[in-house]
Coordinates of C-alpha atoms and ligand atoms in Angstrom, one line a residue:
M1 CA 15.0 -29.7 7.3
D2 CA 12.8 -31.8 5.1
K3 CA 14.0 -33.7 2.1
F4 CA 12.4 -35.6 -0.8
V5 CA 13.3 -39.2 -1.7
I6 CA 12.3 -39.7 -5.3
E7 CA 12.2 -42.9 -7.3
G8 CA 12.6 -41.9 -11.0
G9 CA 11.6 -43.4 -14.3
T10 CA 7.8 -43.5 -14.1
P11 CA 5.7 -41.4 -16.6
L12 CA 3.1 -38.9 -15.3
T13 CA -0.5 -39.4 -16.3
G14 CA -3.6 -37.7 -15.0
T15 CA -4.9 -34.3 -14.0
I16 CA -3.4 -31.5 -11.9
A17 CA -5.3 -28.4 -10.7
I18 CA -3.2 -25.3 -10.9
S19 CA -3.0 -23.3 -7.6
G20 CA -3.3 -19.5 -7.2
S21 CA -0.3 -17.4 -8.1
K22 CA 2.3 -16.6 -5.4
N23 CA 3.8 -13.7 -7.4
A24 CA 0.4 -12.2 -8.3
A25 CA -1.0 -12.6 -4.7
L26 CA 1.8 -10.8 -2.9
P27 CA 1.3 -7.2 -4.4
I28 CA -2.5 -7.4 -4.1
I29 CA -2.1 -8.4 -0.4
A30 CA -0.1 -5.3 0.1
A31 CA -2.6 -3.3 -1.9
A32 CA -5.4 -4.4 0.5
L33 CA -3.7 -2.2 3.1
M34 CA -4.6 0.9 1.0
G35 CA -8.4 0.4 1.6
D36 CA -10.6 2.1 4.2
S37 CA -12.4 -1.2 4.7
P38 CA -11.7 -5.0 4.6
T39 CA -10.8 -6.9 1.5
T40 CA -11.4 -10.6 0.7
I41 CA -9.2 -12.4 -1.8
T42 CA -9.9 -16.0 -3.0
N43 CA -7.5 -18.5 -4.8
I44 CA -4.6 -17.6 -2.4
P45 CA -2.2 -20.5 -2.4
R46 CA -1.1 -22.1 1.0
L47 CA 2.6 -21.3 0.7
Q48 CA 5.2 -20.3 3.2
D49 CA 5.7 -16.9 1.5
I50 CA 2.0 -16.1 2.0
Y51 CA 2.1 -17.1 5.7
T52 CA 5.2 -14.9 6.1
F53 CA 3.6 -11.9 4.4
N54 CA 0.4 -12.3 6.4
N55 CA 2.7 -12.0 9.5
V56 CA 4.2 -8.8 8.1
L57 CA 0.7 -7.3 7.8
R58 CA -0.1 -8.3 11.3
V59 CA 3.0 -6.6 12.6
V60 CA 1.8 -3.3 11.2
G61 CA -1.7 -3.9 12.8
A62 CA -3.8 -5.3 10.1
K63 CA -6.3 -8.1 11.0
V64 CA -5.5 -11.0 8.7
D65 CA -7.6 -14.2 8.6
F66 CA -6.3 -16.9 6.2
N67 CA -8.9 -19.7 5.8
D68 CA -6.3 -21.8 4.2
S69 CA -8.6 -24.8 3.6
E70 CA -10.6 -22.5 1.4
N71 CA -7.6 -20.6 0.0
Q72 CA -9.4 -17.4 1.2
L73 CA -7.7 -14.4 2.8
V74 CA -9.6 -11.6 4.6
I75 CA -7.6 -8.4 5.4
D76 CA -8.9 -5.6 7.6
P77 CA -6.5 -2.7 7.3
T78 CA -8.5 -0.2 9.4
L79 CA -6.4 -0.6 12.5
V80 CA -3.0 -0.3 10.9
S81 CA -0.9 2.0 13.0
Y82 CA 2.7 0.7 13.3
L83 CA 4.3 1.7 10.0
E84 CA 7.4 -0.4 10.1
A85 CA 8.3 -3.8 8.4
P86 CA 11.1 -5.4 10.4
Y87 CA 14.3 -7.0 9.0
D88 CA 13.7 -10.4 10.5
L89 CA 10.6 -10.8 8.3
V90 CA 11.6 -8.8 5.2
R91 CA 14.8 -10.8 4.9
K92 CA 12.8 -14.0 4.8
M93 CA 10.7 -12.8 1.8
R94 CA 11.9 -9.9 -0.3
A95 CA 8.4 -9.2 -1.6
S96 CA 7.8 -7.7 1.9
F97 CA 9.4 -4.7 0.3
Y98 CA 6.0 -4.0 -1.2
M99 CA 5.1 -2.7 2.3
L100 CA 7.2 0.4 1.4
G101 CA 4.9 1.6 -1.4
A102 CA 1.7 0.5 0.4
L103 CA 2.5 2.2 3.8
V104 CA 4.0 5.4 2.5
G105 CA 1.2 5.6 -0.2
K106 CA -1.5 5.2 2.4
H107 CA -0.1 6.8 5.5
G108 CA 2.6 9.1 4.3
Y109 CA 5.3 7.3 6.3
A110 CA 7.1 3.9 6.1
K111 CA 10.1 2.4 7.7
V112 CA 11.0 -0.9 5.9
S113 CA 14.1 -3.0 6.0
L114 CA 16.1 -3.3 2.9
P115 CA 15.6 -6.9 1.6
G116 CA 18.5 -9.3 1.8
G117 CA 20.0 -10.8 -1.4
C118 CA 18.8 -14.3 -2.4
A119 CA 20.4 -17.6 -3.1
W120 CA 21.7 -16.6 -6.5
G121 CA 23.0 -13.1 -5.8
P122 CA 22.2 -9.5 -5.1
R123 CA 18.7 -8.3 -5.8
P124 CA 19.0 -4.4 -5.9
V125 CA 16.1 -2.1 -5.1
D126 CA 17.7 1.1 -6.4
L127 CA 14.9 1.5 -9.0
H128 CA 12.3 1.4 -6.3
L129 CA 14.0 4.1 -4.3
K130 CA 14.9 6.4 -7.3
G131 CA 11.3 6.1 -8.6
L132 CA 9.9 7.0 -5.2
E133 CA 12.2 10.0 -5.0
A134 CA 11.2 11.0 -8.5
M135 CA 7.6 10.9 -7.3
G136 CA 8.5 13.5 -4.6
I137 CA 8.8 11.1 -1.6
H138 CA 11.6 11.7 0.8
I139 CA 13.9 8.6 1.2
D140 CA 16.5 8.2 3.9
L141 CA 18.5 5.1 4.7
D142 CA 19.2 4.3 8.3
K143 CA 21.0 1.2 9.6
G144 CA 19.6 -1.1 6.8
Y145 CA 16.2 0.5 6.8
V146 CA 14.5 2.7 4.2
I147 CA 12.5 5.6 5.8
A148 CA 10.0 7.1 3.4
K149 CA 8.0 10.3 4.0
A150 CA 5.4 11.8 1.7
E151 CA 3.1 14.9 1.7
K152 CA -0.6 14.3 1.2
R153 CA -0.3 15.4 -2.5
L154 CA 2.7 15.1 -4.7
K155 CA 3.3 17.2 -7.8
P156 CA 3.0 15.5 -11.3
A157 CA 6.2 13.6 -12.1
S158 CA 7.4 10.6 -14.2
F159 CA 10.1 8.0 -14.0
E160 CA 11.7 5.6 -16.5
L161 CA 12.6 2.1 -15.3
K162 CA 16.0 0.9 -16.6
P163 CA 15.8 -2.1 -16.7
S164 CA 12.1 -2.8 -16.4
S165 CA 11.3 -4.2 -13.0
V166 CA 8.2 -6.0 -11.7
G167 CA 8.8 -5.1 -8.1
A168 CA 9.7 -1.5 -8.7
T169 CA 6.6 -1.0 -11.0
A170 CA 4.4 -2.5 -8.2
N171 CA 5.9 -0.4 -5.5
L172 CA 5.6 2.8 -7.5
V173 CA 2.0 2.1 -8.3
L174 CA 1.2 1.4 -4.7
A175 CA 2.9 4.7 -3.6
A176 CA 1.1 6.8 -6.2
V177 CA -2.5 5.8 -6.2
L178 CA -3.5 7.9 -3.2
R179 CA -0.6 10.5 -3.4
S180 CA 0.6 11.7 -6.8
E181 CA -1.4 14.2 -8.7
E182 CA -0.1 12.4 -11.8
F183 CA 2.7 9.9 -12.0
T184 CA 3.8 8.2 -15.2
I185 CA 6.0 5.1 -15.2
H186 CA 7.9 4.5 -18.5
N187 CA 9.2 1.1 -19.4
A188 CA 6.8 -0.3 -16.7
A189 CA 6.7 -4.1 -16.3
K190 CA 3.8 -5.8 -18.2
E191 CA 3.8 -9.1 -16.3
P192 CA 0.3 -10.5 -15.5
D193 CA 1.2 -9.9 -11.9
V194 CA 1.4 -6.2 -12.5
V195 CA -1.7 -6.1 -14.7
Q196 CA -3.6 -7.9 -11.9
L197 CA -2.3 -5.4 -9.3
C198 CA -3.5 -2.4 -11.4
N199 CA -6.9 -4.0 -12.0
F200 CA -7.2 -4.8 -8.3
L201 CA -6.4 -1.2 -7.3
N202 CA -8.8 0.3 -10.0
K203 CA -11.5 -2.0 -8.6
M204 CA -10.8 -0.4 -5.1
G205 CA -11.3 3.0 -6.7
A206 CA -7.9 4.0 -8.1
D207 CA -7.2 5.8 -11.4
I208 CA -4.6 3.9 -13.3
E209 CA -4.3 4.1 -17.1
G210 CA -2.2 2.1 -19.6
I211 CA -2.7 -1.2 -17.8
G212 CA -0.9 -4.0 -19.8
T213 CA 1.3 -1.5 -21.6
G214 CA 4.8 -0.2 -20.8
T215 CA 3.5 3.2 -19.8
L216 CA 1.4 3.5 -16.7
T217 CA -0.2 6.8 -15.6
I218 CA -1.6 7.1 -12.1
K219 CA -3.8 9.9 -10.8
A220 CA -4.4 10.2 -7.1
V221 CA -7.9 9.6 -5.7
D222 CA -8.9 10.5 -2.2
N223 CA -9.6 7.1 -0.9
L224 CA -9.8 3.4 -1.8
Q225 CA -12.4 0.8 -0.6
G226 CA -12.0 -2.8 0.3
I227 CA -13.2 -5.3 -2.4
E228 CA -13.7 -9.0 -3.1
F229 CA -11.2 -10.4 -5.7
S230 CA -10.1 -13.7 -7.1
N231 CA -6.3 -14.1 -7.5
D232 CA -4.8 -15.3 -10.8
P233 CA -3.7 -18.9 -11.3
D234 CA 0.1 -19.5 -11.0
R235 CA 1.7 -19.2 -14.5
I236 CA 5.0 -20.5 -13.3
E237 CA 3.5 -23.6 -11.6
L238 CA 1.6 -24.1 -14.9
G239 CA 4.8 -23.9 -17.0
T240 CA 6.7 -26.2 -14.6
F241 CA 4.0 -28.9 -14.9
M242 CA 3.9 -28.5 -18.7
I243 CA 7.6 -29.2 -18.7
A244 CA 7.1 -32.2 -16.4
G245 CA 4.6 -33.6 -18.9
A246 CA 7.0 -33.1 -21.8
M247 CA 10.0 -34.8 -20.2
H248 CA 8.9 -38.4 -20.5
P249 CA 7.6 -39.9 -23.8
E250 CA 4.7 -41.7 -22.1
S251 CA 3.6 -38.8 -19.9
E252 CA 0.2 -37.2 -20.5
L253 CA -1.0 -34.4 -18.2
T254 CA -4.2 -32.4 -18.0
L255 CA -3.7 -29.1 -16.2
T256 CA -6.9 -27.3 -15.1
G257 CA -7.7 -23.8 -13.8
C258 CA -5.0 -22.2 -16.0
N259 CA -4.8 -18.9 -17.8
P260 CA -2.9 -19.8 -21.0
Q261 CA -2.5 -16.2 -22.0
H262 CA -0.2 -15.6 -19.1
L263 CA 2.5 -17.9 -20.5
G264 CA 3.8 -15.3 -23.0
S265 CA 6.2 -16.9 -25.5
F266 CA 6.8 -20.0 -23.4
T267 CA 4.0 -22.1 -25.0
N268 CA 5.3 -21.7 -28.6
R269 CA 8.8 -22.5 -27.5
L270 CA 7.6 -25.7 -25.8
K271 CA 5.8 -26.7 -29.0
E272 CA 9.1 -26.4 -30.8
T273 CA 10.5 -29.3 -28.6
G274 CA 7.9 -31.6 -30.1
A275 CA 5.7 -31.7 -27.0
H276 CA 2.0 -32.1 -27.9
I277 CA 0.2 -29.1 -26.4
D278 CA -3.6 -28.7 -26.6
I279 CA -5.2 -25.6 -25.1
D280 CA -8.9 -25.9 -24.3
G281 CA -10.1 -22.7 -22.5
T282 CA -8.6 -22.9 -19.0
T283 CA -7.4 -26.5 -19.5
I284 CA -4.1 -27.4 -21.1
H285 CA -3.2 -31.0 -22.2
V286 CA 0.5 -31.9 -22.5
K287 CA 1.8 -35.1 -24.0
G288 CA 5.5 -36.0 -24.0
P289 CA 7.0 -36.5 -27.5
E290 CA 8.8 -39.7 -28.5
K291 CA 11.9 -37.5 -29.1
L292 CA 12.4 -34.1 -27.5
N293 CA 14.0 -31.6 -29.9
A294 CA 16.8 -29.4 -28.5
V295 CA 15.5 -25.8 -28.3
S296 CA 17.6 -22.9 -27.0
I297 CA 15.9 -20.0 -25.1
T298 CA 16.8 -16.6 -23.9
T299 CA 14.8 -15.1 -21.0
K300 CA 13.3 -11.6 -21.4
I301 CA 10.8 -9.5 -19.5
Y302 CA 7.1 -10.3 -20.2
P303 CA 5.9 -11.4 -22.8
G304 CA 9.3 -12.9 -23.4
F305 CA 10.4 -16.2 -22.0
P306 CA 10.2 -15.9 -18.2
T307 CA 13.3 -16.1 -16.1
D308 CA 11.3 -18.1 -13.5
M309 CA 11.2 -20.9 -16.1
Q310 CA 14.8 -21.1 -17.3
A311 CA 16.0 -23.6 -14.7
Q312 CA 13.1 -26.0 -15.6
W313 CA 13.8 -25.5 -19.3
A314 CA 17.5 -26.3 -18.9
T315 CA 16.6 -29.5 -17.0
M316 CA 14.2 -30.6 -19.8
M317 CA 17.0 -30.0 -22.4
T318 CA 19.1 -32.6 -20.7
Q319 CA 16.6 -35.1 -22.1
A320 CA 16.5 -33.5 -25.6
E321 CA 18.4 -34.9 -28.6
G322 CA 21.2 -32.5 -29.4
D323 CA 22.9 -29.4 -28.0
S324 CA 21.0 -26.4 -26.7
K325 CA 21.7 -23.3 -24.6
V326 CA 19.8 -21.3 -22.0
T327 CA 20.6 -17.6 -21.5
D328 CA 19.2 -15.5 -18.7
T329 CA 19.3 -11.8 -19.5
V330 CA 17.1 -10.9 -16.5
Y331 CA 19.3 -12.5 -13.8
F332 CA 22.9 -13.2 -15.0
D333 CA 23.8 -15.5 -12.2
R334 CA 20.6 -17.7 -11.7
F335 CA 22.4 -21.0 -12.4
S336 CA 22.9 -22.6 -9.0
Y337 CA 21.1 -25.7 -10.3
V338 CA 23.8 -26.5 -12.8
P339 CA 26.3 -28.2 -10.4
E340 CA 23.5 -30.1 -8.8
L341 CA 22.2 -31.5 -12.2
T342 CA 25.7 -32.3 -13.1
R343 CA 25.8 -34.6 -10.1
L344 CA 22.9 -36.5 -11.7
G345 CA 24.9 -36.9 -14.9
A346 CA 23.8 -33.9 -16.9
K347 CA 26.3 -32.6 -19.4
M348 CA 26.2 -28.8 -18.8
R349 CA 28.7 -26.0 -19.2
L350 CA 28.2 -22.6 -17.7
D351 CA 29.6 -19.6 -19.6
K352 CA 28.7 -16.3 -17.9
N353 CA 24.9 -16.1 -18.2
T354 CA 24.5 -19.0 -20.6
V355 CA 24.4 -22.7 -19.8
H356 CA 25.3 -25.0 -22.7
I357 CA 23.5 -28.4 -22.5
S358 CA 24.3 -31.6 -24.4
G359 CA 21.5 -34.2 -24.6
K360 CA 20.1 -36.7 -24.5
T361 CA 21.9 -37.8 -21.3
P362 CA 20.5 -40.5 -19.0
L363 CA 20.4 -39.2 -15.4
E364 CA 21.3 -41.4 -12.4
G365 CA 19.9 -40.7 -9.0
A366 CA 22.1 -39.0 -6.3
S367 CA 21.8 -36.6 -3.4
V368 CA 21.3 -33.0 -4.5
M369 CA 20.8 -29.7 -2.8
S370 CA 18.0 -27.2 -3.2
T371 CA 19.3 -23.6 -3.4
D372 CA 16.4 -21.5 -4.4
L373 CA 12.7 -22.0 -5.4
R374 CA 13.0 -22.6 -9.2
A375 CA 16.3 -24.4 -9.0
S376 CA 14.8 -26.8 -6.4
V377 CA 11.8 -27.7 -8.6
S378 CA 14.2 -28.4 -11.4
L379 CA 15.9 -31.0 -9.3
V380 CA 12.5 -32.6 -8.7
L381 CA 11.9 -32.6 -12.5
A382 CA 15.3 -34.3 -13.1
A383 CA 14.8 -36.8 -10.3
M384 CA 11.5 -37.9 -11.8
V385 CA 13.2 -39.0 -15.0
A386 CA 16.5 -40.2 -13.4
E387 CA 17.2 -43.9 -12.9
N388 CA 17.0 -45.1 -9.3
T389 CA 16.7 -42.9 -6.2
T390 CA 17.4 -39.2 -5.8
E391 CA 17.5 -37.3 -2.5
V392 CA 16.5 -33.6 -2.9
L393 CA 17.7 -31.8 0.3
R394 CA 16.3 -28.5 1.9
V395 CA 12.9 -28.7 0.2
Y396 CA 11.7 -25.8 2.3
H397 CA 12.7 -23.8 -0.7
L398 CA 9.9 -25.6 -2.6
D399 CA 7.4 -25.0 0.2
R400 CA 7.8 -21.3 -0.4
G401 CA 6.4 -21.4 -3.9
Y402 CA 4.7 -24.7 -4.9
E403 CA 1.5 -25.6 -3.1
N404 CA 1.2 -29.3 -2.2
L405 CA 3.8 -30.3 -4.8
E406 CA 4.6 -33.9 -3.9
N407 CA 0.9 -34.8 -3.4
K408 CA 0.0 -33.2 -6.8
L409 CA 2.8 -35.1 -8.6
N410 CA 2.3 -38.4 -6.7
A411 CA -1.4 -38.3 -7.7
V412 CA -0.3 -38.5 -11.4
G413 CA 2.3 -41.3 -10.9
A414 CA 5.4 -39.8 -9.3
K415 CA 7.1 -41.6 -6.4
I416 CA 8.1 -38.8 -4.0
Q417 CA 8.4 -39.4 -0.3
R418 CA 8.9 -36.4 2.1
I419 CA 11.2 -37.2 4.9
N420 CA 10.7 -34.8 7.8
G421 CA 14.0 -33.4 9.0
N422 CA 14.8 -32.1 12.4
Ligands
EPZ501 C1 9.8 -10.7 -9.4 O1 11.0 -10.3 -8.7 C2 9.5 -12.1 -9.1 N1 9.2 -12.1 -7.6 C3 10.6 -13.0 -9.4 O2 10.2 -14.4 -9.1 C4 10.9 -12.9 -10.9 O3 12.0 -13.7 -11.2 C5 11.2 -11.5 -11.2 O4 10.1 -10.6 -10.9 C6 11.4 -11.3 -12.8 O5 10.3 -11.7 -13.5 C7 8.0 -11.8 -7.2 O6 7.1 -11.4 -8.0 C8 7.7 -11.9 -5.7 P1 12.5 -7.5 -11.0 P2 11.5 -8.8 -8.7 O7 12.6 -6.3 -10.1 O8 10.4 -7.8 -8.8 C9 16.8 -5.6 -11.7 C10 10.3 -16.5 -8.1 O9 11.0 -17.4 -8.3 N2 16.5 -4.6 -10.7 O10 11.5 -7.5 -12.1 O11 12.5 -8.7 -7.6 C11 17.0 -7.0 -11.1 O12 18.3 -7.2 -10.6 C12 10.8 -15.1 -8.0 O13 9.0 -16.5 -7.9 C13 17.4 -3.6 -10.5 O14 18.4 -3.5 -11.1 O15 12.3 -8.7 -10.1 C14 16.7 -7.9 -12.3 O16 17.9 -8.0 -13.1 C15 12.3 -15.1 -8.1 N3 17.0 -2.6 -9.6 C16 15.7 -7.1 -13.1 O17 15.7 -5.8 -12.6 C17 15.8 -2.7 -8.9 O18 15.6 -1.7 -8.1 C18 14.3 -7.7 -13.0 O19 14.0 -7.7 -11.6 C19 15.0 -3.7 -9.1 C20 15.3 -4.7 -10.1

């Protein structure tokens, strides 16, 4: 398993191009299976999760060509015939569960493994299954697999998501676009990833109304056609690099190829820390402040502060003057980074789903363990401002969600060496 050896203490200065979004790409890759002809998607990041999902599509019979040097993916769904997504692939990447909505929506049958948990705890799919049943789809569970069967046309129905869920919203939309006479989702997720999926499907010929609101109404159409589409830039990668730029007083980063609107309330909170933020179209300039103000945050569904940014925020708060707290109301146990940052000298105390942070604390390099994608990138952020050398172990977590991370950061002054493990 590869590790990073990071020499800390140098400011970051220069330009970083933001890659295509992982979380926006995954549902539209599943949606491409709904077409009667091939789809081409550009701005697809070269990430392990994308390679894994491409293999899931190949298992069901789709022809998938990923020209990864061009970040372009061509999916031909016309030969799909095997309507099952196996455990050994779904357990590697829970978003494979989108195959359930896509296959049962397109073919009227799907057998998909229940996804495993993840590093920070259980990730239920009860809302996905209850919503599909509310739509009129028959759901059975058999030896860890979900078996879904649907008639050609399903009677009008509706379902309310409690709590709102990105994955469940996506799966229900995928299942409904070719099947339900009229399906309304209340308290639907409004994340940019869901908006993109709905726009993608409507471009294929679907009939989805209420896009961007908490109420989505889908009316079945008879068929969908393949399209050409450009994937959104990654808002979480963007937010991560904005925090990297804010964490050192001499750092100055220019981030290009962004969609600033996708950051929700994050940008204003970052400005409260004293970081200098300048938005110029699809380019964002970030300059670290002399002194970082301690700013507490609470995660919420979009457009609230994103849960995928809370670990990175808590890391930055170790360098802020004063006490702050980070509360996650989306995932109550997403704090596996706390004991690792503590090894670097951070003063953090976890109390249920809130971590209390005392700053400013100088960090000292040590060996730390990656546990999940966003916790791992937080260890890299900390290592870049820590004194001396930090080893970040099991960086395969990072390879799942950050394209070319060490090369992007080294190009702006970081000192990260990847040591290939066995
Ligand atoms: C998506 O996961 C993202 N993953 C996550 O990013 C992100 O953290 C999450 O949305 C929240 O924004 C992808 O897009 C691939 P949810 P998802 O369903 O869809 C509860 C990353 O780091 N819930 O919106 O699985 C759930 O427990 C990943 O890139 C149920 O109770 O998240 C959570 O508390 C990590 N029952 C809340 O809803 C269900 O059936 C929101 O989860 C489904 C969800």
